[in-house]
Coordinates of C-alpha atoms in Angstrom, one line a residue:
Chain A
M390 CA -3.8 -22.9 -31.0
G391 CA -3.4 -19.2 -30.9
S392 CA -6.6 -18.2 -28.9
R393 CA -4.2 -18.3 -25.6
W394 CA -2.1 -15.5 -26.3
I395 CA -5.6 -13.4 -27.8
W396 CA -7.3 -12.8 -24.6
R397 CA -4.0 -11.8 -22.7
L398 CA -3.3 -9.5 -25.3
V399 CA -7.5 -8.1 -24.7
A400 CA -6.3 -8.1 -21.0
L401 CA -3.6 -5.9 -21.8
P402 CA -5.3 -2.5 -21.4
G403 CA -6.5 -2.6 -19.0
V404 CA -3.7 -4.4 -16.6
V405 CA -1.4 -1.7 -17.8
W406 CA -4.0 1.4 -16.8
L407 CA -4.5 -0.8 -13.3
S408 CA -1.1 -1.4 -13.1
V409 CA 0.0 2.8 -13.7
F410 CA -2.6 4.0 -12.5
F411 CA -2.6 2.3 -9.3
L412 CA 0.2 0.6 -8.1
V413 CA 2.9 2.8 -9.2
A414 CA 0.5 5.6 -8.2
F415 CA -0.4 3.3 -4.8
Y416 CA 4.3 3.1 -4.7
A417 CA 4.0 6.7 -5.1
I418 CA 2.6 7.2 -1.6
L419 CA 5.6 5.1 -0.9
A420 CA 7.9 7.1 -1.9
V421 CA 7.1 10.6 -0.7
A422 CA 6.5 9.4 2.9
F423 CA 9.9 7.6 2.9
G424 CA 11.5 10.0 0.6
N425 CA 12.1 14.2 2.0
Q426 CA 11.1 18.0 1.9
D427 CA 12.9 20.7 0.2
T428 CA 13.1 24.2 2.2
L429 CA 9.8 24.8 0.9
S430 CA 8.2 21.7 2.6
Q431 CA 7.4 20.0 -1.4
P432 CA 8.5 16.8 -1.1
V433 CA 11.2 15.5 -2.5
P434 CA 10.7 11.7 -3.2
H435 CA 12.7 8.5 -3.1
W436 CA 12.3 6.5 -6.2
N437 CA 15.3 3.7 -5.0
P438 CA 13.9 1.5 -1.5
L439 CA 17.9 0.8 -1.1
D440 CA 17.4 5.4 -0.5
W441 CA 14.9 5.4 1.7
N442 CA 14.0 8.0 4.4
V443 CA 13.1 5.9 7.6
G444 CA 12.3 9.7 9.5
Y445 CA 9.7 11.0 9.4
V446 CA 7.4 7.3 9.4
L447 CA 9.0 7.3 12.7
D448 CA 7.8 10.4 14.1
M449 CA 4.4 9.6 13.1
L450 CA 5.2 5.8 15.0
D451 CA 6.7 8.1 17.8
N452 CA 4.3 10.3 18.1
F453 CA 1.3 8.0 17.8
F454 CA 2.7 5.5 21.3
S455 CA 3.9 8.6 23.1
G456 CA 0.6 9.7 23.3
G457 CA 0.3 12.2 20.9
P458 CA -2.2 14.6 18.8
F459 CA -2.3 11.7 16.3
W460 CA -2.7 8.9 19.0
T461 CA -5.8 10.8 20.3
V462 CA -7.2 11.4 16.8
S463 CA -6.8 8.0 16.2
L464 CA -8.8 6.6 19.1
R465 CA -11.4 9.0 18.3
T466 CA -11.7 8.2 15.2
V467 CA -11.9 4.2 16.0
E468 CA -13.9 5.4 18.5
F469 CA -16.4 6.4 16.4
V470 CA -16.2 4.0 13.8
A471 CA -16.8 0.9 16.0
I472 CA -20.2 3.0 17.2
A473 CA -21.5 3.5 14.6
V474 CA -21.1 -0.6 13.3
A475 CA -22.1 -1.3 16.6
L476 CA -25.5 0.7 16.2
S477 CA -25.4 -0.1 11.8
L478 CA -25.8 -3.7 13.4
L479 CA -28.0 -3.3 15.0
I480 CA -30.6 -1.5 12.7
G481 CA -29.7 -3.4 10.1
Y482 CA -30.0 -6.5 11.9
P483 CA -34.0 -6.5 12.2
V484 CA -34.3 -4.6 8.5
A485 CA -32.3 -6.9 7.0
Y486 CA -33.9 -10.3 8.7
F487 CA -37.3 -9.0 8.0
T488 CA -36.9 -8.3 4.4
A489 CA -35.4 -11.7 3.4
R490 CA -38.0 -13.1 6.1
H491 CA -41.3 -12.2 6.5
A492 CA -41.6 -9.1 3.8
G493 CA -44.5 -11.1 1.6
G494 CA -45.7 -9.4 -1.1
W495 CA -43.4 -6.5 -0.2
K496 CA -40.0 -7.2 -0.4
G497 CA -39.7 -6.3 -3.9
A498 CA -40.9 -2.8 -3.6
I499 CA -38.9 -2.7 0.8
L500 CA -35.5 -3.9 -2.0
L501 CA -35.6 -1.1 -3.7
A502 CA -36.6 1.2 -0.7
L503 CA -33.1 -0.3 1.0
I504 CA -31.1 0.3 -2.6
L505 CA -32.3 3.5 -4.0
P506 CA -29.9 5.2 -1.2
L507 CA -27.4 3.4 -2.6
W508 CA -27.7 6.0 -6.0
I509 CA -28.3 8.8 -3.9
N510 CA -25.2 11.2 -3.8
Y511 CA -23.5 11.1 -0.9
L512 CA -23.3 15.1 0.2
M513 CA -27.1 15.0 -1.1
R514 CA -27.9 12.9 2.1
M515 CA -25.8 15.6 4.0
L516 CA -27.0 18.7 2.4
A517 CA -30.3 17.4 3.9
W518 CA -29.8 16.5 7.3
I519 CA -27.6 20.1 7.5
N520 CA -31.2 21.6 6.2
L521 CA -32.9 19.9 9.2
L522 CA -30.5 20.7 11.8
A523 CA -30.0 23.8 10.8
P524 CA -31.1 26.1 14.5
E525 CA -34.1 26.6 12.6
G526 CA -34.6 23.6 10.9
I527 CA -37.2 21.4 10.2
G528 CA -35.5 18.7 12.5
S529 CA -33.9 20.7 15.5
D530 CA -37.5 22.1 15.6
L531 CA -38.9 18.9 16.0
L532 CA -36.4 17.5 18.5
H533 CA -37.0 20.4 19.8
Q534 CA -40.3 20.0 20.4
L535 CA -40.7 16.0 21.3
G536 CA -38.2 16.4 24.4
I537 CA -35.3 14.7 22.4
E538 CA -33.3 17.7 22.6
D539 CA -33.7 18.0 26.5
V540 CA -33.0 14.7 26.5
F541 CA -29.7 15.0 24.7
L542 CA -28.5 18.3 26.6
S543 CA -29.0 16.7 30.0
I544 CA -27.1 13.7 29.3
G545 CA -24.5 15.6 28.1
L546 CA -24.2 14.3 24.3
L547 CA -25.4 18.5 23.3
D548 CA -23.5 21.6 24.1
E549 CA -26.2 23.9 23.5
P550 CA -29.9 24.4 22.8
G551 CA -29.7 23.6 18.9
G552 CA -26.0 23.4 18.2
W553 CA -26.6 20.4 16.5
L554 CA -23.9 21.2 13.8
N555 CA -21.4 22.4 16.2
G556 CA -19.1 20.1 16.6
Q557 CA -21.3 17.9 18.1
P558 CA -19.1 14.3 18.2
I559 CA -22.8 12.7 18.5
T560 CA -23.6 13.9 15.4
V561 CA -21.1 13.2 13.1
I562 CA -21.2 9.9 14.3
L563 CA -25.4 9.4 13.5
A564 CA -24.5 11.0 9.5
L565 CA -21.4 8.3 9.8
L566 CA -24.9 5.6 10.6
Y567 CA -27.2 7.3 7.9
G568 CA -24.3 7.3 5.4
Y569 CA -22.9 4.0 5.2
L570 CA -26.0 2.1 6.6
P571 CA -27.4 1.6 3.5
F572 CA -24.1 -0.1 2.5
F573 CA -24.5 -2.7 5.2
I574 CA -28.0 -3.8 4.7
L575 CA -27.4 -4.7 1.5
P576 CA -24.8 -7.4 1.2
L577 CA -26.5 -8.7 4.8
F578 CA -30.0 -9.0 3.2
V579 CA -28.4 -11.3 0.6
A580 CA -26.6 -13.4 3.2
I581 CA -29.6 -14.7 5.8
D582 CA -31.5 -14.6 1.7
R583 CA -28.9 -17.1 0.8
I584 CA -29.6 -19.4 4.0
D585 CA -31.5 -22.4 3.2
R586 CA -35.1 -22.6 4.8
R587 CA -34.8 -26.7 4.3
Q588 CA -32.1 -25.5 7.5
I589 CA -34.4 -24.4 9.2
D590 CA -37.1 -26.5 9.0
A591 CA -35.4 -28.9 9.4
A592 CA -34.3 -27.2 13.6
R593 CA -37.4 -27.2 13.9
D594 CA -39.0 -31.1 12.9
L595 CA -35.5 -32.1 15.5
G596 CA -37.4 -29.7 18.6
A597 CA -35.5 -26.7 17.8
S598 CA -38.4 -23.4 19.1
P599 CA -38.0 -20.3 17.3
A600 CA -35.8 -18.5 19.7
S601 CA -32.7 -21.6 19.5
A602 CA -33.8 -21.9 15.8
F603 CA -32.9 -18.5 14.8
L604 CA -29.4 -18.2 17.4
R605 CA -28.4 -21.9 16.4
V606 CA -29.1 -21.5 12.7
T607 CA -30.0 -18.1 11.1
L608 CA -27.4 -16.1 13.4
P609 CA -24.2 -18.0 13.3
L610 CA -25.6 -18.5 9.1
S611 CA -25.3 -14.9 9.1
V612 CA -21.9 -14.1 10.1
P613 CA -20.9 -14.0 7.3
G614 CA -22.6 -11.5 6.5
I615 CA -22.4 -8.9 9.0
L616 CA -18.8 -9.2 8.6
A617 CA -18.6 -8.6 5.1
G618 CA -21.3 -5.0 6.0
S619 CA -18.8 -4.2 8.8
V620 CA -15.6 -4.5 6.8
L621 CA -17.6 -2.5 3.9
I622 CA -18.5 0.5 6.0
A623 CA -15.6 0.6 8.5
L624 CA -13.0 1.4 5.3
P625 CA -14.5 4.3 3.6
M626 CA -15.7 5.5 7.6
F627 CA -11.7 4.8 8.2
G628 CA -11.0 7.3 5.2
D629 CA -14.0 9.7 5.6
Y630 CA -13.6 13.2 5.9
Y631 CA -16.3 14.9 4.7
T632 CA -19.3 13.8 6.7
A633 CA -16.8 15.0 9.9
D634 CA -15.9 18.1 7.9
L635 CA -20.1 18.7 7.0
V636 CA -22.3 18.3 10.0
S637 CA -19.9 19.5 12.6
A638 CA -16.8 22.0 10.6
S639 CA -14.9 21.7 14.0
T640 CA -11.2 20.5 14.7
Q641 CA -13.5 18.4 17.8
T642 CA -14.4 15.6 15.7
N643 CA -11.6 15.8 13.7
M644 CA -10.9 11.8 12.5
I645 CA -8.2 10.5 10.9
G646 CA -9.4 11.4 7.7
N647 CA -9.8 15.7 8.6
Q648 CA -5.8 14.9 9.5
I649 CA -4.9 13.4 6.5
D650 CA -6.9 16.1 4.5
E651 CA -5.6 19.0 6.5
F652 CA -1.6 17.8 5.7
M653 CA -2.5 16.7 1.9
R654 CA -4.8 19.1 0.4
Q655 CA -5.7 21.8 2.6
G656 CA -1.8 22.6 3.9
S657 CA 1.8 21.5 2.7
E658 CA 3.1 18.6 4.4
K659 CA 2.9 16.5 2.1
V660 CA 6.0 13.8 3.4
T661 CA 4.1 13.9 7.2
G662 CA 0.4 13.6 4.7
A663 CA 2.3 10.4 3.4
A664 CA 3.5 9.0 5.7
L665 CA 0.3 9.4 7.7
T666 CA -1.8 7.5 4.7
L667 CA 0.6 4.7 4.7
L668 CA 0.2 3.7 8.3
L669 CA -3.8 3.9 8.3
S670 CA -3.1 2.3 5.1
A671 CA -1.6 -0.5 6.2
F672 CA -3.5 -0.8 8.9
L673 CA -6.8 -1.1 6.6
L674 CA -4.8 -3.5 3.9
V675 CA -6.1 -6.9 6.1
L676 CA -9.5 -5.3 6.8
M677 CA -9.3 -4.9 2.3
F678 CA -7.9 -8.7 2.0
Y679 CA -9.8 -10.0 4.0
Y680 CA -13.2 -9.1 2.9
L681 CA -12.2 -10.0 -0.7
R682 CA -11.5 -13.6 1.2
T683 CA -14.2 -13.5 2.1
T684 CA -16.7 -12.1 -0.2
R685 CA -14.6 -14.5 -3.1
R686 CA -15.1 -17.4 -1.2
A687 CA -19.3 -16.6 -1.1
G688 CA -18.8 -16.2 -5.0
T689 CA -17.1 -19.5 -5.5
T690 CA -20.1 -21.2 -2.6
A691 CA -22.3 -19.6 -5.0
Q692 CA -21.4 -20.4 -8.5
T693 CA -21.6 -24.2 -7.7
T694 CA -25.1 -24.8 -5.6
Chain B
M147 CA -44.2 -20.7 6.3
S148 CA -46.2 -20.2 9.3
R149 CA -44.2 -22.4 11.3
L150 CA -41.3 -19.6 10.5
R151 CA -42.4 -17.7 13.0
N152 CA -40.2 -14.6 14.2
P153 CA -38.5 -15.3 17.4
W154 CA -38.4 -12.2 19.1
G155 CA -42.0 -11.6 18.6
R156 CA -44.4 -10.2 16.5
P157 CA -42.8 -9.8 12.9
R158 CA -44.8 -6.1 13.1
F159 CA -42.0 -5.5 15.7
L160 CA -39.6 -5.6 12.7
A161 CA -42.1 -4.2 10.2
L162 CA -42.5 -1.0 12.3
I163 CA -37.6 -1.4 12.2
T164 CA -37.8 -1.8 9.3
A165 CA -40.6 0.9 8.4
G166 CA -39.4 3.4 10.2
Y167 CA -36.0 3.3 9.1
I168 CA -37.0 3.1 5.5
L169 CA -38.5 6.7 6.5
W170 CA -35.8 7.7 7.9
S171 CA -33.3 6.9 5.3
V172 CA -35.3 8.5 2.6
V173 CA -38.3 11.7 4.1
P174 CA -34.5 13.7 5.2
V175 CA -33.8 13.7 1.2
L176 CA -36.7 14.3 0.0
L177 CA -37.1 17.5 2.2
A178 CA -34.6 18.5 0.4
I179 CA -35.6 17.9 -3.0
A180 CA -38.8 19.4 -2.1
F181 CA -37.2 22.5 -1.1
A182 CA -35.3 22.7 -4.7
F183 CA -38.6 24.3 -5.3
N184 CA -39.5 26.8 -2.7
N185 CA -40.4 30.5 -3.4
G186 CA -38.0 31.9 -1.4
R187 CA -34.4 32.0 0.2
S188 CA -35.0 29.8 2.5
R189 CA -33.8 25.9 3.6
T190 CA -35.8 25.2 6.7
T191 CA -39.5 27.4 5.8
W192 CA -41.6 26.5 3.1
Q193 CA -42.2 30.0 1.2
G194 CA -44.8 28.6 -1.8
F195 CA -43.6 26.2 -4.8
S196 CA -41.5 27.7 -7.7
F197 CA -39.3 26.7 -10.4
R198 CA -37.1 29.5 -9.6
W199 CA -34.2 28.2 -8.6
F200 CA -33.7 25.6 -11.5
T201 CA -34.9 27.9 -14.2
G202 CA -34.9 31.6 -12.3
E203 CA -33.3 34.8 -14.1
T204 CA -30.8 35.1 -11.3
G205 CA -28.7 32.4 -8.9
S206 CA -31.0 29.6 -11.0
V207 CA -28.7 26.5 -11.9
L208 CA -29.5 27.4 -16.1
H209 CA -28.5 30.9 -15.0
D210 CA -25.5 31.2 -12.3
P211 CA -22.5 30.5 -14.1
A212 CA -21.1 28.2 -11.1
L213 CA -23.9 25.8 -11.1
R214 CA -24.2 25.7 -14.7
D215 CA -20.4 25.1 -14.6
A216 CA -20.4 22.8 -11.8
L217 CA -23.0 20.9 -13.5
G218 CA -21.5 21.1 -17.0
H219 CA -17.7 19.8 -16.0
T220 CA -19.5 16.8 -14.1
L221 CA -21.6 15.6 -17.0
L222 CA -18.8 16.1 -19.1
L223 CA -16.3 14.2 -16.4
A224 CA -18.7 11.9 -16.5
V225 CA -18.6 11.2 -20.6
I226 CA -15.0 10.7 -20.6
C227 CA -15.3 8.2 -18.3
V228 CA -17.5 6.5 -19.8
A229 CA -15.8 6.5 -22.7
V230 CA -13.0 5.1 -21.8
A231 CA -14.2 2.7 -18.5
T232 CA -16.3 0.9 -20.4
P233 CA -13.8 -0.7 -23.6
L234 CA -10.7 -1.0 -21.3
G235 CA -13.7 -3.2 -18.6
V236 CA -14.8 -5.5 -21.1
A237 CA -11.6 -6.2 -22.3
L238 CA -9.9 -6.9 -19.4
A239 CA -13.4 -9.3 -18.6
L240 CA -13.6 -11.0 -21.2
G241 CA -9.2 -11.4 -21.0
L242 CA -9.7 -12.4 -17.7
Q243 CA -12.8 -14.5 -18.0
R244 CA -10.8 -16.9 -20.3
W245 CA -7.2 -15.9 -19.9
R246 CA -5.9 -19.4 -17.2
G247 CA -2.5 -18.5 -16.1
R248 CA -0.3 -17.6 -13.5
L249 CA -0.2 -14.2 -13.2
S250 CA -4.9 -14.4 -14.2
G251 CA -5.0 -14.8 -10.4
S252 CA -3.2 -11.4 -9.3
V253 CA -4.4 -9.9 -12.5
N254 CA -7.9 -9.7 -10.4
T255 CA -7.1 -8.9 -6.9
L256 CA -6.0 -5.6 -8.5
M257 CA -8.2 -5.6 -10.8
L258 CA -10.5 -5.8 -7.6
L259 CA -8.1 -3.7 -5.2
P260 CA -9.5 -0.7 -6.1
L261 CA -13.2 -1.4 -4.6
V262 CA -12.4 -1.5 -1.4
T263 CA -9.8 0.5 -1.2
P264 CA -10.8 4.0 1.1
E265 CA -11.3 6.6 -1.7
I266 CA -9.2 8.9 0.3
V267 CA -6.1 6.7 -0.1
M268 CA -7.0 6.5 -3.8
G269 CA -7.2 10.3 -4.1
I270 CA -3.8 10.8 -2.6
A271 CA -1.9 8.2 -4.5
L272 CA -2.7 9.5 -7.8
L273 CA -2.9 13.6 -6.7
L274 CA 0.9 12.5 -5.6
L275 CA 1.7 10.3 -9.5
F276 CA 0.7 13.9 -11.3
L277 CA 2.0 15.6 -9.1
Q278 CA 5.4 13.9 -8.6
V279 CA 5.7 11.8 -11.6
F280 CA 3.4 13.6 -15.2
G281 CA 3.6 16.9 -14.0
G282 CA 3.2 17.4 -17.8
I283 CA -0.8 15.9 -17.2
G284 CA -1.1 17.9 -14.2
L285 CA -4.0 18.6 -12.5
G286 CA -7.5 19.3 -13.6
T287 CA -10.1 17.3 -16.2
D288 CA -7.2 14.9 -17.1
A289 CA -6.5 13.7 -14.2
Q290 CA -10.1 13.7 -12.7
A291 CA -10.9 11.9 -15.4
I292 CA -8.4 9.0 -15.6
G293 CA -9.2 9.0 -11.2
Q294 CA -12.9 8.3 -11.5
I295 CA -11.9 5.7 -15.3
T296 CA -9.3 3.6 -12.5
F297 CA -12.4 3.0 -10.1
T298 CA -14.9 2.4 -12.5
L299 CA -12.9 0.6 -14.5
S300 CA -13.4 -2.4 -11.9
Y301 CA -17.0 -2.4 -12.0
V302 CA -17.3 -2.6 -15.4
V303 CA -15.1 -5.7 -15.1
V304 CA -17.3 -7.2 -12.3
I305 CA -20.9 -6.2 -14.7
V306 CA -19.6 -8.3 -17.6
R307 CA -17.6 -11.0 -15.8
G308 CA -21.3 -12.2 -14.3
R309 CA -23.0 -11.9 -17.4
L310 CA -20.3 -14.2 -18.9
V311 CA -20.9 -16.4 -16.2
S312 CA -24.4 -17.4 -17.0
I313 CA -24.4 -17.3 -20.1
G314 CA -21.5 -19.7 -20.1
P315 CA -19.4 -21.1 -23.4
E316 CA -22.1 -23.1 -24.9
F317 CA -23.3 -21.0 -27.9
E318 CA -20.2 -19.7 -28.5
E319 CA -19.4 -23.6 -28.6
A320 CA -22.3 -24.6 -30.3
A321 CA -21.1 -21.3 -33.5
A322 CA -18.2 -23.4 -33.3
D323 CA -19.8 -26.6 -34.5
L324 CA -22.3 -25.1 -36.6
G325 CA -19.1 -23.8 -38.5
A326 CA -18.5 -20.3 -37.9
P327 CA -15.8 -19.1 -38.1
R328 CA -13.6 -17.0 -35.1
R329 CA -14.6 -13.3 -35.5
D330 CA -18.0 -14.7 -35.9
Q331 CA -18.4 -17.0 -32.7
F332 CA -17.3 -13.2 -30.7
F333 CA -18.9 -10.7 -33.1
R334 CA -22.1 -12.4 -33.7
V335 CA -22.8 -15.0 -30.8
L336 CA -21.0 -13.8 -27.8
L337 CA -21.6 -9.6 -28.1
P338 CA -25.3 -9.6 -28.6
L339 CA -25.8 -11.8 -25.9
L340 CA -23.2 -9.7 -23.9
A341 CA -25.1 -6.4 -25.0
P342 CA -27.5 -5.4 -22.0
A343 CA -24.5 -6.2 -19.2
I344 CA -22.1 -3.8 -21.9
V345 CA -25.4 -1.7 -21.2
A346 CA -25.8 -1.7 -17.2
S347 CA -22.1 -1.2 -17.3
A348 CA -21.7 1.9 -19.1
A349 CA -25.0 3.0 -16.8
V350 CA -22.9 2.4 -13.6
A351 CA -20.1 4.0 -14.9
F352 CA -22.0 7.1 -15.8
A353 CA -23.9 7.1 -12.2
T354 CA -20.9 6.3 -10.2
S355 CA -18.9 8.9 -11.7
I356 CA -21.6 11.4 -11.1
D357 CA -21.5 10.9 -7.6
D358 CA -18.0 10.6 -6.9
F359 CA -16.5 13.3 -4.6
V360 CA -13.1 12.1 -3.1
V361 CA -10.8 11.6 -6.1
T362 CA -12.6 13.9 -8.6
Q363 CA -11.6 16.5 -5.7
Y364 CA -8.5 15.7 -5.0
L365 CA -7.6 15.9 -7.8
S366 CA -9.5 19.5 -9.1
S367 CA -6.9 22.5 -10.1
D368 CA -9.2 25.7 -10.1
A369 CA -12.5 27.1 -10.0
S370 CA -13.8 25.3 -14.0
T371 CA -13.0 21.9 -12.5
T372 CA -15.1 22.0 -9.7
T373 CA -18.6 19.3 -10.0
V374 CA -21.5 19.1 -8.3
S375 CA -20.3 16.8 -5.3
M376 CA -18.0 19.0 -5.1
L377 CA -20.4 22.5 -5.2
L378 CA -22.5 20.6 -2.4
Y379 CA -18.9 20.2 0.3
S380 CA -17.6 23.7 0.1
S381 CA -21.3 25.3 -0.4
A382 CA -23.4 23.1 2.5
R383 CA -22.7 24.8 4.8
G384 CA -22.1 28.9 3.8
A385 CA -25.7 30.1 4.0
P386 CA -27.1 28.9 0.0
T387 CA -30.0 29.4 -1.3
P388 CA -32.0 26.6 -2.8
A389 CA -30.0 26.8 -6.1
L390 CA -27.9 24.4 -4.2
N391 CA -30.8 21.6 -3.2
A392 CA -32.0 22.8 -6.9
I393 CA -28.8 21.2 -8.2
A394 CA -28.3 18.9 -6.0
T395 CA -32.2 17.5 -7.0
V396 CA -31.5 18.2 -11.0
N397 CA -27.5 15.5 -10.2
L398 CA -29.9 13.1 -8.8
A399 CA -32.7 13.2 -11.4
I400 CA -29.5 12.6 -14.1
T401 CA -28.3 9.3 -11.9
L402 CA -32.2 7.4 -11.3
L403 CA -33.0 8.0 -15.1
T404 CA -30.0 6.4 -16.3
L405 CA -29.7 3.6 -13.6
V406 CA -33.6 2.8 -14.5
F407 CA -33.0 2.7 -18.2
A408 CA -29.9 0.4 -17.5
F409 CA -32.0 -1.2 -15.5
L410 CA -35.2 -2.3 -17.9
V411 CA -32.9 -2.8 -21.0
Y412 CA -31.1 -5.7 -18.7
R413 CA -34.3 -6.7 -17.9
R414 CA -35.4 -6.8 -21.2
F415 CA -32.5 -9.2 -22.4
A416 CA -31.3 -10.9 -19.8
G417 CA -34.4 -11.9 -16.4
R418 CA -35.3 -10.2 -14.7
D419 CA -33.1 -11.9 -11.8
E420 CA -30.2 -11.4 -12.7
A421 CA -31.5 -7.6 -13.5
T422 CA -31.5 -7.4 -9.5
S423 CA -28.3 -8.7 -8.6
V424 CA -27.0 -6.5 -10.9
A425 CA -28.4 -3.5 -9.5
T426 CA -27.5 -3.9 -5.6
L427 CA -23.8 -5.2 -7.2
E428 CA -22.8 -1.6 -6.2
V429 CA -22.0 -2.9 -2.8

């Protein structure tokens, strides 16, 4: 059978492509983060791991653990992401549950409406809110007239009337929620939709009330979907810089992504930026492999059933 | 059915949340589209309907060089991306599906990693690669295309493999039993069965390329490599005219038409359920 090596040969170009533009590229972050910089503060990468200079990464860790600026930004990032994910669950679960279980003849249409935002340019969706929340925008008018603005002002979530886009943490969190919620709902919908109705019937036949059938059958069975959805939206949120840039444009709401973006793209502190990227990647790698593992398991069970 | 009553009270409450969510997710974008047709410079006050921001003499998508060039560059990148990522991804999917070796598991993980890596990490990795290793390529159109191909490749592989799994080996085996040479088994049996998935994956690659922002921005060089997404990022907070809404609307129309076309092709040849699963594949 000469066919074995044929398939390896067919896969080869793709494997080479990913090796160069993903693996080697990622190694470039390591080489720069563990390298040096010249007098013009341009990076001098160290490609040989034996020559690695851990100074920049250690500086970064020191700054982080001694409560320096990176600690503040990291803490803020975790806070923003955690609140946005929690709100996603609060809104997303009922929507996914309703669509999977109670939508009836509307299921197809609702599903289409849930998929649609995934294919609208993220920046266009942010532009839409910038239009709405601008000082004379329809949205800020409406929030003013409904008295919501006053509520936010009185509890200190908004600094000044009409100032939604002036460095307000709440605006950044809600923008993140708006931006990523569609990506949370779909895997959750798939998870709830896959639950075998006979399991719930069995629980009901054995005397469980609807509430306890939900709490003891449906909810536990949808936990993998909740976790997968949460990781799926948390990962890009941790690297997000454009949302905060667009709806706040203030360093007061800087997330870790903004910090990295300032080092790498806008400024010229590429070595420090690479060190920070490396630490962020190390943190996110755990989440990434968790997600790949759970989805692969879900994929294989789906194939066997 | 009636026994599966919602435990939180009447399903009407859930219906209300769902309806509210859908309105909240779609209406702002619909308003942004509406203001693309505003007959005035405001993006907040309606001044009548017009196409001036699409085709007008000054400052329109058609006549403003910055807008027109951004749209052109976006489409150029999308075409290159589809032209390279589709064949590369189809080959990788076929190879991975048939290749049973110790390494194939690692290659599979490597193929999935770009889908879950935060884009800023990929953008920086490629930026440093092109600055420090491939100085000859440098930043600009080539680098942007390579960056987009690197992650759209994974989408192509996932879609094509899904179809390969659902086709199964039976058709090829039948062809072999009937004496078809291996070349015919591939080109006259497998490839036609795979065609809808290839069209769908090309469309997804096209739409993903058009809407990409981070990697494209990180690998851009000068103004001539600005895409629509980059333009939206840099101008949204400035003092723009509804022309920005207009170019976003054109961008959206292109994306949606591409996907609808692919969905129809896929449904025609591969069945409705599979088509729906491809449409939700973005997650």
